XYZ file of C-alpha atoms in Angstrom:
72
model
C 7.312 -29.699 10.587
C 6.485 -31.669 13.712
C 7.325 -28.730 15.985
C 3.762 -27.391 15.994
C 2.244 -30.756 16.814
C 4.695 -31.156 19.701
C 3.939 -27.723 21.152
C 0.236 -28.598 21.245
C 0.921 -31.207 23.978
C -1.127 -33.856 22.237
C -1.743 -37.288 23.668
C -0.328 -40.152 21.603
C -3.841 -40.907 20.461
C -4.465 -37.348 19.260
C -1.080 -37.247 17.581
C -1.892 -40.454 15.692
C -5.236 -38.984 14.658
C -3.516 -35.926 13.166
C -0.779 -38.001 11.546
C -3.303 -40.294 9.879
C -5.370 -37.314 8.694
C -2.254 -35.838 7.095
C -1.271 -39.171 5.503
C -4.790 -39.671 4.197
C -4.991 -36.222 2.566
C -1.487 -36.555 1.116
C -2.379 -39.915 -0.424
C -5.714 -38.717 -1.750
C -4.271 -35.668 -3.512
C -0.855 -37.195 -4.354
C 0.931 -34.378 -2.545
C 3.989 -34.798 -0.304
C 3.165 -35.203 3.384
C 5.393 -32.333 4.615
C 3.395 -29.901 2.455
C 0.081 -31.217 3.778
C 1.420 -31.215 7.345
C 2.348 -27.555 7.090
C -1.119 -26.529 5.861
C -2.819 -28.829 8.354
C -0.830 -27.509 11.312
C -1.593 -23.905 10.373
C -5.301 -24.646 10.078
C -5.374 -26.699 13.265
C -3.550 -24.041 15.247
C -5.906 -21.363 13.942
C -8.926 -23.460 14.914
C -7.456 -24.204 18.318
C -7.296 -20.486 19.069
C -10.567 -19.474 17.429
C -12.995 -22.385 17.685
C -15.466 -22.206 20.537
C -16.043 -25.951 20.431
C -12.781 -27.862 20.642
C -14.027 -31.310 19.604
C -13.796 -32.370 15.967
C -10.990 -29.860 15.329
C -8.995 -32.412 13.343
C -12.049 -33.161 11.177
C -12.586 -29.447 10.529
C -8.871 -28.921 9.897
C -8.929 -31.768 7.356
C -11.863 -30.172 5.558
C -10.068 -26.817 5.452
C -6.899 -28.410 4.086
C -8.868 -30.173 1.339
C -10.613 -26.910 0.431
C -7.280 -25.082 0.251
C -5.828 -27.769 -2.025
C -8.890 -27.861 -4.275
C -8.885 -24.065 -4.609
C -5.154 -23.759 -5.307
């Protein structure tokens, strides 16, 4: 679960941003947080390695997670 977020060396502020994104999506779709966290972390990690522009990654990751949930 939290292992990925810890390996990213996030500041407390960034960590809170991710945590609240995960909580928000979980609440919106009525899905357990650990499930959302897993999808979110995968998406975020992918973006971190592939995105040329590093700002707004959490926003983009959130959008990807929502798309994945809606499609599944």
